[in-house]
Coordinates of C-alpha atoms and ligand atoms in Angstrom, one line a residue:
X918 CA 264.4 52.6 -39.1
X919 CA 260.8 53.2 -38.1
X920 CA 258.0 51.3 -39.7
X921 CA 256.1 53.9 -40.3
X922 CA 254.8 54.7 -43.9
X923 CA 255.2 58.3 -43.7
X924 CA 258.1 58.3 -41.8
X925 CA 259.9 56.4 -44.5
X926 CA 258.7 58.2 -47.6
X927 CA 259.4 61.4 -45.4
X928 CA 263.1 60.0 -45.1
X929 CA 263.4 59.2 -48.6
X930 CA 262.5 62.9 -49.4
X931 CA 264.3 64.3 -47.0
X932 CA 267.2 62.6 -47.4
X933 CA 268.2 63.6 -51.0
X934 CA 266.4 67.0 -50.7
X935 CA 268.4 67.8 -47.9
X936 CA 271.8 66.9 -49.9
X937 CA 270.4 68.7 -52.6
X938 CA 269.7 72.1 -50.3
X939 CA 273.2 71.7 -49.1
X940 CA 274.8 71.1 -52.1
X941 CA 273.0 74.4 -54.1
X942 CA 273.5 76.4 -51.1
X943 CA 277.1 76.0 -51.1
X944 CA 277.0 76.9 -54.8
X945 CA 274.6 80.0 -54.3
X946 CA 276.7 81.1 -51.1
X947 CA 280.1 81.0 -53.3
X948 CA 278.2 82.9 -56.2
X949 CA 277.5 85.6 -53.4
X950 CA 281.0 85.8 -51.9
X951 CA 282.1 85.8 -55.4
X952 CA 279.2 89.1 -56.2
X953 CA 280.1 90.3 -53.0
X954 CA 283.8 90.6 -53.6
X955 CA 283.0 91.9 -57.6
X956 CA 281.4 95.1 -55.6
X957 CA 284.4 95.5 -53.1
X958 CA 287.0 94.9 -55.6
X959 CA 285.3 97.6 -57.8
X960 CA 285.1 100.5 -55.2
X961 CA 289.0 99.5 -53.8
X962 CA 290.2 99.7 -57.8
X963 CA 288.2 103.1 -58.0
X964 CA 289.7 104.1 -55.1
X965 CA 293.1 103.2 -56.0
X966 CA 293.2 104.7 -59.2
X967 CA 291.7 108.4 -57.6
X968 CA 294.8 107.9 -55.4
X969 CA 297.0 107.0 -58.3
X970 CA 295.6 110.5 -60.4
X971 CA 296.8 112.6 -57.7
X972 CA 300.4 111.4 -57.9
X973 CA 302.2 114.3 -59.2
X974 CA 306.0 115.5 -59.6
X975 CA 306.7 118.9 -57.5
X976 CA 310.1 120.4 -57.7
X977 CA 311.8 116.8 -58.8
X978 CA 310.1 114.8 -56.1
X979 CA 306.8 112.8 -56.3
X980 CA 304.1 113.8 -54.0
X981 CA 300.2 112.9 -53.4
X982 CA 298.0 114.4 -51.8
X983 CA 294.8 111.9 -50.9
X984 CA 291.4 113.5 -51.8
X985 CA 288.9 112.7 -49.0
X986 CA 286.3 111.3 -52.3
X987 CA 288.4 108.5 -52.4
X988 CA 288.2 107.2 -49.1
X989 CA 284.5 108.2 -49.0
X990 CA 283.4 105.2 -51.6
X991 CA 284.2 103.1 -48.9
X992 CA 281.4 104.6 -46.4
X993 CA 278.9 101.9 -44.7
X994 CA 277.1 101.5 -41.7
X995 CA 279.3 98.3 -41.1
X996 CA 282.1 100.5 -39.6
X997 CA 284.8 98.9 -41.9
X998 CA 288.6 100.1 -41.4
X999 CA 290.1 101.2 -44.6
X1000 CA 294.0 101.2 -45.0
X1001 CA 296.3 102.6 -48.1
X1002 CA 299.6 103.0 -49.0
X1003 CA 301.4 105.0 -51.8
X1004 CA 305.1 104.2 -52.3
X1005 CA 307.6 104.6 -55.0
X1006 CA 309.9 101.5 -56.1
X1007 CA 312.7 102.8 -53.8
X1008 CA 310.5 102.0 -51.4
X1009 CA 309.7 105.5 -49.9
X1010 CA 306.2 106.0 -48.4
X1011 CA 304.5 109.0 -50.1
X1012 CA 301.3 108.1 -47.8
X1013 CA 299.6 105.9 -46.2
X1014 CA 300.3 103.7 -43.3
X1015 CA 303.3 102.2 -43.5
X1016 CA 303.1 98.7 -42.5
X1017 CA 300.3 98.2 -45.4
X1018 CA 301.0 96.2 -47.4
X1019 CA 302.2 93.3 -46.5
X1020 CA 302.1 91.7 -49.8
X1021 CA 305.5 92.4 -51.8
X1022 CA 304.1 94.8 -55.0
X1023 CA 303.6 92.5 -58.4
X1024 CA 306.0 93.0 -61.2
X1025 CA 303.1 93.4 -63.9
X1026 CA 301.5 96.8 -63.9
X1027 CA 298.0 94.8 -63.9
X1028 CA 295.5 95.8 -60.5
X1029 CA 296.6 92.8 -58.2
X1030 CA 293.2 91.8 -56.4
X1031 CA 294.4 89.4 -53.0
X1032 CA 292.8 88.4 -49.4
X1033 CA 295.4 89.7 -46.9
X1034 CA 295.5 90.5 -43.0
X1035 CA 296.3 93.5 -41.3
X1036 CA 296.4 93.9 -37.4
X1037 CA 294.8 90.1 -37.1
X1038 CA 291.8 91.7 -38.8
X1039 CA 291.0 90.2 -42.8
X1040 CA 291.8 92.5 -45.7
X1041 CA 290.6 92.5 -48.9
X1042 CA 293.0 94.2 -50.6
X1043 CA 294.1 95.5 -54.1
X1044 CA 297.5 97.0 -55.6
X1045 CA 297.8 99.3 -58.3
X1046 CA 301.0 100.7 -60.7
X1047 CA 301.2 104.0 -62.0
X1048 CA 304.7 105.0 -64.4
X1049 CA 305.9 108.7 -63.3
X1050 CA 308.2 110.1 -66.0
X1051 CA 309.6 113.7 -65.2
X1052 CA 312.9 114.6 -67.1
X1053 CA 314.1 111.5 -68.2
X1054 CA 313.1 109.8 -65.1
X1055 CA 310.8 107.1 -64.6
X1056 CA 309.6 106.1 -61.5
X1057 CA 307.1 103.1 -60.6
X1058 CA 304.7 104.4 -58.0
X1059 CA 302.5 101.5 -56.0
X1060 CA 299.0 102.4 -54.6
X1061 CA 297.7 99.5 -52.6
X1062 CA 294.3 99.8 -51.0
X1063 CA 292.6 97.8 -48.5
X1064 CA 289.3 97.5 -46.9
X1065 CA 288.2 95.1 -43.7
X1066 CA 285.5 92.6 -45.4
X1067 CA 282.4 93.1 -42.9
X1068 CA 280.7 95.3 -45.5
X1069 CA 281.5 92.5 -48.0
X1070 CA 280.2 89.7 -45.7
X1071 CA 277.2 91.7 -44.6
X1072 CA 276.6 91.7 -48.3
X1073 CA 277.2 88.2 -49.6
X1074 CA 275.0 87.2 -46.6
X1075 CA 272.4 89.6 -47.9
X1076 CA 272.7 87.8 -51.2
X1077 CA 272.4 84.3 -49.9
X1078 CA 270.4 84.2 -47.0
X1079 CA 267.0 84.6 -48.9
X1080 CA 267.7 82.0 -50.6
X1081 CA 268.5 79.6 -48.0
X1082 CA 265.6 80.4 -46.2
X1083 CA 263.0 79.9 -49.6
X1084 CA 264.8 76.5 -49.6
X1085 CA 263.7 75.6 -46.4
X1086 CA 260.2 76.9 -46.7
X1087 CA 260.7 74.6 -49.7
X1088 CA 261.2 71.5 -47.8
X1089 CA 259.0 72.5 -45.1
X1090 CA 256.1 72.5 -47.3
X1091 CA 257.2 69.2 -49.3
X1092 CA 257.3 67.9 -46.0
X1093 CA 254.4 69.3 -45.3
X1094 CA 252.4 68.4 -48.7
X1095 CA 253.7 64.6 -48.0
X1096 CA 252.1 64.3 -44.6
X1097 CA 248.8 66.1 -45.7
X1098 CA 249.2 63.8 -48.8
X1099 CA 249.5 60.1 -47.4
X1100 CA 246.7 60.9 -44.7
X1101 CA 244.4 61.8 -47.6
X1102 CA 245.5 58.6 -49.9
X1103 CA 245.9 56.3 -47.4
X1104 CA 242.1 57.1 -46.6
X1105 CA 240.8 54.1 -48.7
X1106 CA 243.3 51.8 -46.5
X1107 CA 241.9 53.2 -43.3
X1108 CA 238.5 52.4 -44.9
X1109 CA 238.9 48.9 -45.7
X1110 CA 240.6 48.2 -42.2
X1111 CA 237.2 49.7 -40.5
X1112 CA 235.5 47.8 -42.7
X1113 CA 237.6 44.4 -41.7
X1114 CA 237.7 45.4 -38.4
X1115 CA 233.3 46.0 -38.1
X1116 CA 232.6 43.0 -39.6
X1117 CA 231.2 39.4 -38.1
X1118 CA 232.7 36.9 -37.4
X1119 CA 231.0 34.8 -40.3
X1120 CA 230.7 37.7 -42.8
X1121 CA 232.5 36.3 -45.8
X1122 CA 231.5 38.5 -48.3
X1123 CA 234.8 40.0 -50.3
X1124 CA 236.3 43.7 -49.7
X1125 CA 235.7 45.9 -52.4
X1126 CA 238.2 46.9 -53.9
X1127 CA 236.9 49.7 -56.7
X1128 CA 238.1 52.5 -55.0
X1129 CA 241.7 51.5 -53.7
X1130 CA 244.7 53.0 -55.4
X1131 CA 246.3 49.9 -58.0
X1132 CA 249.3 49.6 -55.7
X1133 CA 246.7 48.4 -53.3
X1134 CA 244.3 46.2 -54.7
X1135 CA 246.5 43.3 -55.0
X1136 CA 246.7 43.5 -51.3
X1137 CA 243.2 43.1 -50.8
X1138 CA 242.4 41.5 -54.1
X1139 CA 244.7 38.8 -52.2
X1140 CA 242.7 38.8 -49.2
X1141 CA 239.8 38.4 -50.8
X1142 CA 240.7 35.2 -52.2
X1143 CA 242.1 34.2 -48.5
X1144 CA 238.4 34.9 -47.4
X1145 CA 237.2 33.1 -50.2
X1146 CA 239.1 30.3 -49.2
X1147 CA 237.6 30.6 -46.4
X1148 CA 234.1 30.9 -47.0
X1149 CA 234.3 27.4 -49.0
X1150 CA 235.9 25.9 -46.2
X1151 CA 233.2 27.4 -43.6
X1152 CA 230.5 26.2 -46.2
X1153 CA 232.1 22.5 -46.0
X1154 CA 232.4 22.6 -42.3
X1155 CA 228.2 23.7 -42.3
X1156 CA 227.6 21.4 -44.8
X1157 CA 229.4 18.4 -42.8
X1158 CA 227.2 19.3 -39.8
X1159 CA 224.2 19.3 -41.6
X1160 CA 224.8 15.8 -43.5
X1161 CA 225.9 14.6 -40.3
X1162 CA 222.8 15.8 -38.1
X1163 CA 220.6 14.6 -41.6
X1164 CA 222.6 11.3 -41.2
X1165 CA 221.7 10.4 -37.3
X1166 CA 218.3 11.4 -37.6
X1167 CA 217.4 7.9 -39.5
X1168 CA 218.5 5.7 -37.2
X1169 CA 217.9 7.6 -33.9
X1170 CA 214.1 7.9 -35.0
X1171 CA 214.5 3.8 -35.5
X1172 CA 216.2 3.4 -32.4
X1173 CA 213.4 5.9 -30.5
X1174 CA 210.4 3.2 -31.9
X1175 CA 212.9 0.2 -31.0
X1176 CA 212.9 1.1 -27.5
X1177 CA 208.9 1.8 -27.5
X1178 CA 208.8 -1.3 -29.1
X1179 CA 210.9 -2.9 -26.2
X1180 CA 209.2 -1.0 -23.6
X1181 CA 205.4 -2.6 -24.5
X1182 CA 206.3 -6.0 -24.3
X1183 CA 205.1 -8.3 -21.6
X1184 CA 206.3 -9.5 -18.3
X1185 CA 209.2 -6.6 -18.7
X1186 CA 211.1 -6.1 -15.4
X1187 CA 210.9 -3.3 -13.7
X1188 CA 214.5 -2.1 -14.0
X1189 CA 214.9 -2.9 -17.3
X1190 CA 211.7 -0.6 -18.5
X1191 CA 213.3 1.9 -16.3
X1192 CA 217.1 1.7 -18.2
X1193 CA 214.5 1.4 -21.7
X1194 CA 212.7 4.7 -20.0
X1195 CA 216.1 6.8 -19.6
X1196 CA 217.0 5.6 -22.9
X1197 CA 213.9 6.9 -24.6
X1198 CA 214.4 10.3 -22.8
X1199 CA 217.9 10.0 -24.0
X1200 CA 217.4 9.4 -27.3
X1201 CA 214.3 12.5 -27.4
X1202 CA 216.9 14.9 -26.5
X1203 CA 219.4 13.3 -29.1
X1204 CA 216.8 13.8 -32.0
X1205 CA 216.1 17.0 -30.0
X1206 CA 219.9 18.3 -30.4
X1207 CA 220.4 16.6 -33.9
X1208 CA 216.8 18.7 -34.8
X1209 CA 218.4 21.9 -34.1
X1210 CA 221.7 21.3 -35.2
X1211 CA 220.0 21.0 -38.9
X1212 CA 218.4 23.8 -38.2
X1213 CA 221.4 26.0 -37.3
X1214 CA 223.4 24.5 -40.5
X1215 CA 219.9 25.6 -42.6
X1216 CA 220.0 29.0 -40.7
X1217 CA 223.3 29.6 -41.5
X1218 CA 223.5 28.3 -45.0
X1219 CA 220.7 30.5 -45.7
X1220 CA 220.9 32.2 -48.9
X1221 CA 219.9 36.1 -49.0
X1222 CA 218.9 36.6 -52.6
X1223 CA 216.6 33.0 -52.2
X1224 CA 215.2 34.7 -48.7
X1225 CA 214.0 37.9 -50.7
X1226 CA 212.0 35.8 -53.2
X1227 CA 209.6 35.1 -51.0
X1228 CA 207.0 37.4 -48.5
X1229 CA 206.0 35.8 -45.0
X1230 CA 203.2 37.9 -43.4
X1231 CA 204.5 36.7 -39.8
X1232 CA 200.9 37.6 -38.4
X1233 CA 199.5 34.1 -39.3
X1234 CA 202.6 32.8 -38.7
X1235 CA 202.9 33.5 -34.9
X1236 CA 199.1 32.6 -34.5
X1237 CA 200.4 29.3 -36.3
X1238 CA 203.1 28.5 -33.6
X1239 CA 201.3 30.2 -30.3
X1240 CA 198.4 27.3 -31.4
X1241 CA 200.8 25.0 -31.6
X1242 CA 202.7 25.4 -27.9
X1243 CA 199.1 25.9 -26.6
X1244 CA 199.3 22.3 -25.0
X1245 CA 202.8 23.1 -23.9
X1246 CA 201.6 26.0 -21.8
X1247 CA 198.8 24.5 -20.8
X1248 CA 200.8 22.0 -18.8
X1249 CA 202.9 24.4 -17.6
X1250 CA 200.2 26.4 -16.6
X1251 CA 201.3 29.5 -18.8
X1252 CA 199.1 31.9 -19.5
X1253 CA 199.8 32.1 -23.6
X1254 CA 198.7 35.3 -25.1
X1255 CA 198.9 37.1 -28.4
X1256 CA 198.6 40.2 -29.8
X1257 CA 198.5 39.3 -33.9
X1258 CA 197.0 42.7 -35.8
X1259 CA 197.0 44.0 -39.3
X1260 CA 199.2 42.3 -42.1
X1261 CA 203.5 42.5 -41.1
X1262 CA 205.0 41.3 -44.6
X1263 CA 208.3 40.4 -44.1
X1264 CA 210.7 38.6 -46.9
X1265 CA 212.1 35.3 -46.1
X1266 CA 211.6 31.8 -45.8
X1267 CA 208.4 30.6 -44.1
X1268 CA 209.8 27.6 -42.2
X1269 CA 212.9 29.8 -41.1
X1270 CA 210.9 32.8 -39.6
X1271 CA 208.8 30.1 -37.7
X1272 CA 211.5 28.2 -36.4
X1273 CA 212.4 31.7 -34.4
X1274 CA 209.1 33.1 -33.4
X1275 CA 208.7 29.2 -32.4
X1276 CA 212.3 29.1 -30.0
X1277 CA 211.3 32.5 -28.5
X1278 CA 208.0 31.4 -27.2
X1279 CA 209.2 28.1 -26.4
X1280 CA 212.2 29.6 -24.2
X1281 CA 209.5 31.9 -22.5
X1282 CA 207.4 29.2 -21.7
X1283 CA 210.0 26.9 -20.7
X1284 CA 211.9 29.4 -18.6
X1285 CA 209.1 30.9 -16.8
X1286 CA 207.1 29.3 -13.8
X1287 CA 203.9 28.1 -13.4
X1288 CA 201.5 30.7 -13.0
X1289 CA 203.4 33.2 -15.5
X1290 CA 202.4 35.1 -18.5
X1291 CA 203.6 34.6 -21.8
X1292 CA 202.8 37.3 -24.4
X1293 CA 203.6 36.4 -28.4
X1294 CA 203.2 40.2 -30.3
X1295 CA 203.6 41.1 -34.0
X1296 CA 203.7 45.1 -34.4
X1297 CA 203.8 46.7 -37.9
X1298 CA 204.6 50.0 -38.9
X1299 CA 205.1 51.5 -42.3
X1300 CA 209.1 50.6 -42.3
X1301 CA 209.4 47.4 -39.8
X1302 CA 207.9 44.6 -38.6
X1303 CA 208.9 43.7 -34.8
X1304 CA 207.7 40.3 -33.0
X1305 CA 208.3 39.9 -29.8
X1306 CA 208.1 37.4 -26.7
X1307 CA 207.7 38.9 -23.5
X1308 CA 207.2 36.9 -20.2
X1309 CA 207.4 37.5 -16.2
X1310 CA 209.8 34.6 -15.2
X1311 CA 213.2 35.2 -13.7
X1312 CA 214.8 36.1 -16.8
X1313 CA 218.4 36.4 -17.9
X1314 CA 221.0 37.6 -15.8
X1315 CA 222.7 40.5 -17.1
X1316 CA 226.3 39.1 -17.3
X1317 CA 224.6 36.4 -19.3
X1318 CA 222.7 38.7 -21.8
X1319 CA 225.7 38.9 -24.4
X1320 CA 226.5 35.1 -24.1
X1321 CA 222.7 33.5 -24.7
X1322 CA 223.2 33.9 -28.2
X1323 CA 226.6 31.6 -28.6
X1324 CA 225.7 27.7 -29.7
X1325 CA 225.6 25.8 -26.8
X1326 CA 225.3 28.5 -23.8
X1327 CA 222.5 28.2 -21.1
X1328 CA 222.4 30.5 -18.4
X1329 CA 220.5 27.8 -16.0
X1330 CA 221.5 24.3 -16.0
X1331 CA 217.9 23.5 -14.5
X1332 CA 215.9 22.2 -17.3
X1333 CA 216.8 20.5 -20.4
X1334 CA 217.8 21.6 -23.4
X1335 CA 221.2 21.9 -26.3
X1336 CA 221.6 25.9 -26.1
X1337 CA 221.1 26.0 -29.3
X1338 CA 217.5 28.0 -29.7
X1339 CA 218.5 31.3 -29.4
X1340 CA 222.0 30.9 -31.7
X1341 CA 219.3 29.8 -34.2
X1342 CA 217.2 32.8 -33.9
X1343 CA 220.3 34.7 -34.2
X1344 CA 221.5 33.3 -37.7
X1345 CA 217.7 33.5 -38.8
X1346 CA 217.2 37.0 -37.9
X1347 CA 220.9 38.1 -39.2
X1348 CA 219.3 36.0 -42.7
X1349 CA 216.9 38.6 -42.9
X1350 CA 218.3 41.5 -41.8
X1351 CA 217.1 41.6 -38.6
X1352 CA 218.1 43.2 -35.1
X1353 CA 217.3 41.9 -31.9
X1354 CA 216.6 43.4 -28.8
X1355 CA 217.0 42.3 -25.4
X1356 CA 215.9 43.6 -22.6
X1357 CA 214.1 42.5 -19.0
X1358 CA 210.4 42.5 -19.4
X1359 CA 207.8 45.2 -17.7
X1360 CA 208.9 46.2 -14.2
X1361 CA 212.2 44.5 -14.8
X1362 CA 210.9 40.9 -14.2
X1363 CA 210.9 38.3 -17.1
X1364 CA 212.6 38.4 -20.7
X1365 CA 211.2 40.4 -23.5
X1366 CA 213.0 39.9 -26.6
X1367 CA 212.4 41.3 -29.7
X1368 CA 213.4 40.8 -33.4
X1369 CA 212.7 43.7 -35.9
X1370 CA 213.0 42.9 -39.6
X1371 CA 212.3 45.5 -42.6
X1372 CA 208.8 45.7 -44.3
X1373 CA 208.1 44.3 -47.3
X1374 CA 206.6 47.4 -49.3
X1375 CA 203.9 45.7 -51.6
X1376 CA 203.6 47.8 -54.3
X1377 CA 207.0 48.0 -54.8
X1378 CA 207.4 44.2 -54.5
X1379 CA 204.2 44.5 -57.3
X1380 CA 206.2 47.1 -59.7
X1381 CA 209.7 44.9 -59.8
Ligands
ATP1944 N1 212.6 33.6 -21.6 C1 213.7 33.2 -20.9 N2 213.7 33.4 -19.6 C2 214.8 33.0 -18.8 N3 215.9 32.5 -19.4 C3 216.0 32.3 -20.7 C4 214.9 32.7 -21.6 N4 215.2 32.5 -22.8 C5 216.5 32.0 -22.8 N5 216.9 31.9 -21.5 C6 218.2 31.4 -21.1 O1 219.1 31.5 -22.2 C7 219.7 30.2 -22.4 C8 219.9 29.9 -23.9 O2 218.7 29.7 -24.5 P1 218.6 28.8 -25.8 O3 217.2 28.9 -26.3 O4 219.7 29.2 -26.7 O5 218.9 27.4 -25.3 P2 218.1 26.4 -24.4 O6 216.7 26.9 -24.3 O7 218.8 26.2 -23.2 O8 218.2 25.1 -25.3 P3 217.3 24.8 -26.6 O9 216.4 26.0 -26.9 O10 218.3 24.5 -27.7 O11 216.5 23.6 -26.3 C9 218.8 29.2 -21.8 O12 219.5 28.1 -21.3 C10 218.2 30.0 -20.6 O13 219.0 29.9 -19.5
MG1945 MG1 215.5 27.5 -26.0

């Protein structure tokens, strides 16, 4: 059988209401026949016994002579035959046809009502007795009428066809109703699989469940606790990275000043300061990596209702990090600018928000060549704050766009670096609601990139 919901429910309605429709129509269309054959049985009696009255003695002999009325009770537009017979007990035919009826006459003097066949057409027939006394003599005279039944079929079908027809508009609209029905209950279901299906990767949060039917909520009440499973397990894994970056950041630091150390003593050789060289570099990119990996484990841990405590006007903030890559651009020979106006409150953690203006200006003046622009912006209005890096380097390739954001992605293998910046501006934007936008920079050249968070509104902030 299908697995379809609805197509099983509809099967386990139709099934019995089906049986039920057959077994009540057989029962309604023998109460019809039964009506039916009441009315025909009445008119042939009637008939009979007008045929009976006009059985008469004349001069010592019995004679009848049919009045037209009692063939006429028997007029319909169903062009039924009608047949009758009169004979006495000798067995002489006063009228009548004469092979009619077949039936041998009843010993009881009680109307005999039968089903019978005459010319291969069905009868319904029914014989009547009438005593003739004249003189002394008795005679038994037998009036047997019959009728062809399409009047009476016409009739019963009258009867019971209505009501075969209400019973299937009965199922049609149960059938109906279910249909209608289950796609207006199993709404909430369709809701909650939207609501699976939309979310990220990482979103842990459990499905509510207030507005399911009870049959469901177990269901989802268990798959909640499977994704609270997982969310403790995710938080362990995050946790794990983060002691372990926390852990190698010790002795890599000692081992960076070891090798410094090495590196100013006398009478070194010449290869061997220029292994301790490579080793240094080596270890600078190690406490590089290890640097962002805690920062990626902070991002991610990063707790919403702690974020919203706090209010980070990122105008200072960007002036804060473009003064602090000034040297960097300066060797790169980057032109750094910024555009820092008016007050853009956001909530969120200080050092968090940094970390991301601080990766998208480093990226830009990184990525772009000497001789470029670099342009660090902070725009305000009454709903959003947007900052946003904008450079005229080669920027990102368009089949790398969606990619640039995964942990440990670089589109150019070129310079150094972990490709972990922009995964980390990524979990800190997400951390504070943020969306980020994309797209090449003026004229098509460069990157410009640009994170939009909602405004803190300070007198709101002041009322709470
Ligand atoms: N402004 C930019 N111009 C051109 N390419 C960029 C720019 N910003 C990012 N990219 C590309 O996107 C990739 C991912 O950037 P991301 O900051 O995540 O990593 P990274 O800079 O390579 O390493 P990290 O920042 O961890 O040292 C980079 O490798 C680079 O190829
Ligand atoms: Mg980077």
């Amino acid at each position: 059988m299908t697995n379809s919901l609805r197509m099983r429910l509809l099967w386990w309605l139709l099934v019995p209401l089906a049986l039920y429709v057959f077994v009540t129509g057989k029962a309604e269309y023998d109460n019809a026949r039964r009506t039916a054959d009441l009315v025909q049985d009445n008119q042939l009696i009637s008939s009979a016994r007008m045929i009976a009255g006009e059985v008469e003695w004349v001069d010592g002999f019995l004679r009848v002579d049919v009045p037209p009325a009692a063939l006429e009770v028997f007029v319909s537009p169903y062009r039924d035959q009608v047949f009758y017979s009169v004979r006495v007990d000798d067995g002489r035919l006063l009228a009548g046809t004469p092979d009619f009826p077949p039936r041998p006459l009843q010993a009881s003097d009680m109307p005999d009502h039968y089903d019978t066949e005459l010319h291969g057409q069905p009868v319904r027939a029914v014989g009547l007795v009438r005593q003739m006394y004249d003189n002394g003599a008795t005679r038994r005279v037998w009036v047997t009428v019959g009728k062809t039944v399409r009047s009476r079929d016409a009739m019963a079908q009258q009867l019971w066809q209505p009501q075969l027809v209400r019973q299937i508009a009965m199922i049609a609209l149960a059938v109906a109703l279910v249909c209608i029905g289950l796609t207006f209950e199993l709404r909430p279901l369709m809701k909650v699989k939207e609501d699976v299906a939309d979310r990220d990767p990482m979103q842990l949060e459990p499905i509510r469940v207030e507005r399911l039917h009870t049959e469901l909520r177990p269901i989802v009440e268990a798959i909640n606790q499977c994704i609270a499973r997982l969310g403790v397990q995710v938080a362990a894994q995050r946790r794990f990275i983060a002691d372990a970056a926390h852990q190698l950041r010790t002795p890599l630091t000692l081992l960076g000043t070891q090798l410094q150390f090495a590196r100013q003593q006398d009478g070194i050789h010449p290869a061997l300061d220029e292994a301790l060289a490579a080793m240094h570099r080596s270890n600078r990119s190690m406490v590089g990596l290890t640097n962002k990996l805690l920062l990626l484990a902070q991002a991610e841990a990063a707790d919403n209702t702690q974020l919203a405590a706090e209010t980070v006007d990122l105008v200072p903030l960007a002036m804060e990090v473009v003064e602090d890559l000034a040297l960097l651009a300066q060797a790169r020979e980057i032109d750094l600018g910024a555009e820092l106006n008016g007050v853009a409150p956001v909530a969120g953690h200080r050092g968090l928000l940094q970390a991301l203006i601080a990766n998208l200006a480093e990226n830009a003046i990184r990525y772009t060549g000497r001789g470029g622009h670099v342009t660090v912006a902070v725009n305000a209005d009454s709903d959003t704050v947007t900052v946003s890096v904008l450079d005229d380097g080669p920027g990102i390739p368009a089949e790398s766009r969606s990619r640039v954001f995964e942990p440990f992605f670089r589109a150019s293998t070129d310079t150094d670096g972990t490709g972990l910046g922009l995964a980390i501006v990524r979990e800190i934007a997400d951390a504070h609601h943020g969306v980020i936008a994309l797209k090449p920079g003026v004229g098509g050249k460069g990157v410009h990139i640009g994170v939009t968070f909602p405004r803190v509104v300070e007198e709101l902030r002041a009322v709470i």
